[in-house]
Coordinates of C-alpha atoms in Angstrom, one line a residue:
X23 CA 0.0 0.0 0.0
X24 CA 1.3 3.3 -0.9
X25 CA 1.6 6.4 1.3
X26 CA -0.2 8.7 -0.7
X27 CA -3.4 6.1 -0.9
X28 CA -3.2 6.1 2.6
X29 CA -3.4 9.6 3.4
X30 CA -5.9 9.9 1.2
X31 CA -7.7 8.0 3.1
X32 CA -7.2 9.7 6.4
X33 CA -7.7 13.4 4.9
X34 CA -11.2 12.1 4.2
X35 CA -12.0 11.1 7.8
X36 CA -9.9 14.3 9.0
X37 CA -12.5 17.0 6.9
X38 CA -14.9 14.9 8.5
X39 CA -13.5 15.6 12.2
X40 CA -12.8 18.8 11.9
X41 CA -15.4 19.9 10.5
X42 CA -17.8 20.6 12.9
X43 CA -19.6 23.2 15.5
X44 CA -17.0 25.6 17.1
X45 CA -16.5 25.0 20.7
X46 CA -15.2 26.7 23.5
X47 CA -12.2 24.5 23.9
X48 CA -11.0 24.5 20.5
X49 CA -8.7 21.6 21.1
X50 CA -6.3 20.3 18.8
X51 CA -6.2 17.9 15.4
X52 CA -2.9 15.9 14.5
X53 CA -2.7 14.1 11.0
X54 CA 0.2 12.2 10.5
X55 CA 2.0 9.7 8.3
X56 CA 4.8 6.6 9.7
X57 CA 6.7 4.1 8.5
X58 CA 8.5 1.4 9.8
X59 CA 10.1 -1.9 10.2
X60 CA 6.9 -4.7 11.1
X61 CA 7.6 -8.1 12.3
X62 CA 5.0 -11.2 13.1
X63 CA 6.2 -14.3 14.5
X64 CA 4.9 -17.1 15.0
X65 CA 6.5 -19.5 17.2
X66 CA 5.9 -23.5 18.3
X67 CA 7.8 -25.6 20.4
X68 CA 10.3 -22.5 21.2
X69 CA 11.2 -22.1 17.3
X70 CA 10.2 -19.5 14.8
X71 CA 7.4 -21.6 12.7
X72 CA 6.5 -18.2 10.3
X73 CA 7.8 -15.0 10.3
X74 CA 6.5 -11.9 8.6
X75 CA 9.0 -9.2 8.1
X76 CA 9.2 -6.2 6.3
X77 CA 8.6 -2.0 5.8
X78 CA 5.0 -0.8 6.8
X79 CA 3.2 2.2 6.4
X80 CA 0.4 4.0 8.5
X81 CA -1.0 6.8 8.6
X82 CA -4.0 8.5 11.0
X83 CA -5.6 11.7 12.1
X84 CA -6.6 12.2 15.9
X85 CA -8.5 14.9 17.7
X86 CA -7.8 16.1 21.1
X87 CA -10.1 18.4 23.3
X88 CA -11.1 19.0 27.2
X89 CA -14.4 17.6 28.3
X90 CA -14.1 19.2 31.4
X91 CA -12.7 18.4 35.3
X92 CA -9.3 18.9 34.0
X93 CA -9.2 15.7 32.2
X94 CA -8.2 15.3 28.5
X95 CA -9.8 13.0 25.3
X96 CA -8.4 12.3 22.4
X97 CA -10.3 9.9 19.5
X98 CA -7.6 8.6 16.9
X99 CA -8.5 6.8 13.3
X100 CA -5.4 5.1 11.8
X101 CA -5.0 3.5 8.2
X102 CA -1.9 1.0 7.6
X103 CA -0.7 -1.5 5.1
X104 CA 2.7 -3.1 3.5
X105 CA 3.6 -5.9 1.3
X106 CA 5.9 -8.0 3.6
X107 CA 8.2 -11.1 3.0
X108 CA 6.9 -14.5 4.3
X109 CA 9.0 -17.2 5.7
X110 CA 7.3 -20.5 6.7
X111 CA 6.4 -24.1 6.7
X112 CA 4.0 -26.9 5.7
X113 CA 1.5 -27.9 7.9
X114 CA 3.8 -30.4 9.6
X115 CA 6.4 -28.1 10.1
X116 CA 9.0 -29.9 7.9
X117 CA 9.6 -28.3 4.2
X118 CA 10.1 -23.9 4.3
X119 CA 7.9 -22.1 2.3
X120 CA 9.5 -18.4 1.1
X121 CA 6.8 -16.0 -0.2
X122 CA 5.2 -12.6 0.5
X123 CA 2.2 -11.5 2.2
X124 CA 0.0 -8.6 2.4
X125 CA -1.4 -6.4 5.2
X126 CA -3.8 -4.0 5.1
X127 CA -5.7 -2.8 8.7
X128 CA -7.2 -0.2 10.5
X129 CA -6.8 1.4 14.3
X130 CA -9.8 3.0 16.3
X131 CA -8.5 4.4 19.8
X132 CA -9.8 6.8 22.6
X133 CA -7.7 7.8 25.4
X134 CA -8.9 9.7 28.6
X135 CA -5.6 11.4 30.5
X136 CA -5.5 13.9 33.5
X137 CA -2.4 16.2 32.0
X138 CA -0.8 17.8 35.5
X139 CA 1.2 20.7 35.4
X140 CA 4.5 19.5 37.6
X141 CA 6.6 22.2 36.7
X142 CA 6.6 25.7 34.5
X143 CA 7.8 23.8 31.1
X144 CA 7.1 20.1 32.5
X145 CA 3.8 18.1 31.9
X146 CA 3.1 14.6 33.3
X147 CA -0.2 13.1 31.7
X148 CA -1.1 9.8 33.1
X149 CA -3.5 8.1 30.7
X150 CA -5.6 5.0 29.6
X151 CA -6.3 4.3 26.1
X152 CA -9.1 1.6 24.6
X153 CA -8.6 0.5 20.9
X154 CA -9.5 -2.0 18.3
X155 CA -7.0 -3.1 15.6
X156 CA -8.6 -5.2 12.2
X157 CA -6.0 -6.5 9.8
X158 CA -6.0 -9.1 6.8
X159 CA -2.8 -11.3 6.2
X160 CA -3.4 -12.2 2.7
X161 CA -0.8 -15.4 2.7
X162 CA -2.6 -17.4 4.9
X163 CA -6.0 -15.9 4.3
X164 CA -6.5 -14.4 7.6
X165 CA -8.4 -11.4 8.9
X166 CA -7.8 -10.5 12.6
X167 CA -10.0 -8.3 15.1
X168 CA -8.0 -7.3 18.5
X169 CA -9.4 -5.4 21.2
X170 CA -6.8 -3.7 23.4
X171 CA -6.2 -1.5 26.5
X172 CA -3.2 0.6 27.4
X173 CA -2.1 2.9 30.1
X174 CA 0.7 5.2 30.7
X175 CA 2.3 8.2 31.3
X176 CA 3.3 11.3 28.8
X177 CA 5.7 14.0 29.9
X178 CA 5.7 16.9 28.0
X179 CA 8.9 19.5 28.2
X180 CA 8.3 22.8 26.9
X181 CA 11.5 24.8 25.5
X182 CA 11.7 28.2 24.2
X183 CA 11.4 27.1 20.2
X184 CA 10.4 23.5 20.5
X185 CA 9.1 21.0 22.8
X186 CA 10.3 17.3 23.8
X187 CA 7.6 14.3 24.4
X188 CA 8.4 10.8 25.9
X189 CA 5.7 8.5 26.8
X190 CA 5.3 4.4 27.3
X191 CA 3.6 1.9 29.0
X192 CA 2.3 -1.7 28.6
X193 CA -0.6 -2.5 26.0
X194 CA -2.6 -5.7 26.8
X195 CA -4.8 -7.4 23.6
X196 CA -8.2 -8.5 26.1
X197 CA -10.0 -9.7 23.3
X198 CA -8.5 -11.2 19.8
X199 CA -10.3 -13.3 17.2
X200 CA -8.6 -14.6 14.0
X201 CA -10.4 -16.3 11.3
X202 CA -8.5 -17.9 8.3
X203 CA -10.5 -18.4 5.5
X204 CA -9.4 -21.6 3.6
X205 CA -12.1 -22.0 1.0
X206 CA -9.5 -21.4 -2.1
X207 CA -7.7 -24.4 -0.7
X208 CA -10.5 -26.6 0.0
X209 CA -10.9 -26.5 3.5
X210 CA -13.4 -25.0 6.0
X211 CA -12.7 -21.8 7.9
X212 CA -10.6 -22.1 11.0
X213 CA -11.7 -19.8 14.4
X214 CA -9.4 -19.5 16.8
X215 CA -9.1 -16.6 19.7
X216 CA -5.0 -16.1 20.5
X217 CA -5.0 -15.3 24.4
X218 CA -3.9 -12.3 26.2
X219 CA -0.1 -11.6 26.7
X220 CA 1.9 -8.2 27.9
X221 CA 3.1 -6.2 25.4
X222 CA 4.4 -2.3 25.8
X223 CA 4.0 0.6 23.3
X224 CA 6.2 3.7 23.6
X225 CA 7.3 7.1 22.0
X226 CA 9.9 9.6 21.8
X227 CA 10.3 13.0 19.6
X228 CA 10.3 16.7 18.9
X229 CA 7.7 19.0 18.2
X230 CA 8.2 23.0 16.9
X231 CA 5.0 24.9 16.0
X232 CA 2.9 22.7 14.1
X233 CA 5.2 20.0 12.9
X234 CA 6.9 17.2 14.8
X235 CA 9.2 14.1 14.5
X236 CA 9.2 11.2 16.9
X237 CA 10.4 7.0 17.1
X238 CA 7.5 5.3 18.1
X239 CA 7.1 1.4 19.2
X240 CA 4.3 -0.8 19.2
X241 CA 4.6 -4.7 20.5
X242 CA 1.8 -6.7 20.9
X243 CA 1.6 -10.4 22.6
X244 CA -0.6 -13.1 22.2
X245 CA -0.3 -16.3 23.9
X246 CA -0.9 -19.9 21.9
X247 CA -4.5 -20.3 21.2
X248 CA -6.8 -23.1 23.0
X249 CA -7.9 -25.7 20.1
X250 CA -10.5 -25.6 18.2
X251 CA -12.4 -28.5 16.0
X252 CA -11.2 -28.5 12.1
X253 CA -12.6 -29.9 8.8
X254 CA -9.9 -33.3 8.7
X255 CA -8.3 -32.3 5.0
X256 CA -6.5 -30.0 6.9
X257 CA -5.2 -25.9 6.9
X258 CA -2.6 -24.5 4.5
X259 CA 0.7 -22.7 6.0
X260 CA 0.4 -20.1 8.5
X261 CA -2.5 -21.8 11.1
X262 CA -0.8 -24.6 12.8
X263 CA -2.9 -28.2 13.1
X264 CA -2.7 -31.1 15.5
X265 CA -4.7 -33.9 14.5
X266 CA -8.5 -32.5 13.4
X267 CA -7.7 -29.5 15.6
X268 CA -6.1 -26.3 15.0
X269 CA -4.6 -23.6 17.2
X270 CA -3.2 -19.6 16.6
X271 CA 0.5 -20.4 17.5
X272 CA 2.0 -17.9 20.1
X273 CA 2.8 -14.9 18.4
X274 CA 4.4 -11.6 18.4
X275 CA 3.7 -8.2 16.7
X276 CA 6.3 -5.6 16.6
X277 CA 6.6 -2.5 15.0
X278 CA 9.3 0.4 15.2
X279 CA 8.1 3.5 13.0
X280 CA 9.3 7.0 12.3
X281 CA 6.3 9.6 12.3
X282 CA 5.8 12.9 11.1
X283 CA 2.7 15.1 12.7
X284 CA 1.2 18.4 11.3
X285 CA -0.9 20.0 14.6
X286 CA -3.5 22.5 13.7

C-alpha cells in the first residue's frame, strides 16, 4: 500500500473531524503519516514456525479536546498496510515455504488522561487508552480483530522554540479473534481466539510549532491459542494443526516507526 493512498484516506475522515460546530475549547487535530520496520512471529515448540518481516506504512488523524474536570480526550482513526516477506512451513512443520504477504488494517482508539502541570515547562499526563486493531494477512488468508487497553504516562517539556515528548507503557490485547478463510484451498474456515499476553508501546520525539518528528514502538503479545475442531483435510501454511484441531501459535507483533505530525 502506498503512502499517498493512505493519506488519502485519512484526509477524508480528518475533513470529516474537523469539521464541525466551534466549541469553546478548540482543542487540537494531528494528522500524521509513519513508516517502519513490522515483524510477526509465529512460534511452536520454542522455534520460529513463520515469520512476517518487512517496511510498513500507516498513517491517521486524531482529535484532542477537554471535556471538562481537568481531564483530557483524544479519538484517533489510523489506516496501515505493507507488502511483507513470508517465511514459513508446511503444515507439519518440515519443508520452508518463502513467499510474500499482504497487510492492510485499521486502528480505532480513545484515550482519557488527567495532564498535571508539575513544573513551568514540565507536563506529566497519566493516561488510559481503549482501541481496536482489524487486519488481513493475505498469505494465509487471515483477517484479525484485536481489542486492546493501554495505560501510561506522557511527559511533556516545553522549550523556548520546541518542545520534547516521551511517553510508554504496557498495552494488553483482552480480546482477539482470527479467522482464516481456507475455501481457495479446500478447507473449512478455521476460528481461533489467541490469548492475552503483555506487550508495551512507547514514543519519543520533537515538536516545533505545528510540525513534529518522533520513534515510536508498538509490541503486541498473544499467547498460543486453545484448540479448536477443524474440517480433517487440513489448513494451509500459517494456522498450525494437531490432528483435526487447530490452534493460533503464540505470536508476536512488533513494529518500530518514524512519524511525522502536522498540529492545527
Amino acid at each position: 500500500m502506498r503512502l499517498g493512498t493512505l493519506m488519502a484516506m485519512v484526509a477524508v475522515v480528518g475533513a470529516v473531524v474537523t469539521v464541525g460546530p466551534a466549541r469553546a475549547d478548540a482543542g487540537e487535530t494531528r494528522m500524521y503519516l509513519k513508516s517502519g520496520w513490522f515483524s510477526l512471529h509465529e512460534t511452536l515448540g520454542g522455534s520460529t514456525f513463520v515469520r512476517d518481516e518487512g517496511w510498513m506504512h500507516g498513517a491517521g488523524v486524531a482529535r484532542k479536546g477537554s471535556p471538562g474536570a481537568g481531564l483530557d480526550l483524544e479519538g484517533l482513526l489510523e489506516v496501515w498496510g505493507g507488502n511483507l516477506s513470508y517465511d514459513g512451513h508446511d503444515l507439519r512443520n518440515t519443508v520452508p515455504i518463502r513467499s510474500r504477504t499482504t497487510y492492510l488494517g485499521t486502528r480505532e482508539e480513545v484515550t482519557l488522561g488527567v495532564p498535571v502541570a508539575v513544573a513551568a515547562t514540565l507536563t506529566l499526563e497519566p493516561y488510559l487508552s481503549v482501541g481496536h486493531k482489524f487486519w488481513i494477512r493475505t498469505r494465509s488468508g487471515e483477517d484479525w480483530n484485536s481489542i486492546y487497553v493501554k495505560g501510561g504516562v506522557e511527559a511533556v517539556w516545553k522549550g523556548k522554540s520546541c518542545s520534547v515528548f516521551a511517553k510508554g507503557g504496557p498495552l494488553l490485547p483482552v480480546y482477539t479473534r482470527n479467522h482464516a478463510d481456507l475455501s481457495d484451498a479446500g478447507y473449512g474456515d478455521v476460528v481461533t481466539y489467541p490469548r492475552s499476553a503483555v506487550g508495551a508501546f512507547g514514543e519519543l520525539g520533537i515538536r516545533h510549532s505545528r510540525l513534529s518528528v518522533s520513534v515510536e514502538y508498538e509490541g503486541f503479545r498473544y499467547a498460543r491459542s486453545h484448540n479448536v475442531p477443524m474440517q480433517p483435510n487440513g489448513t494451509p501454511p500459517g494456522v498450525a494443526a494437531t490432528a483435526s484441531q487447530a490452534f493460533q501459535p503464540e505470536t508476536s507483533v512488533d513494529w518500530i516507526s518514524l512519524r511525522l505530525t502536522y498540529h492545527f
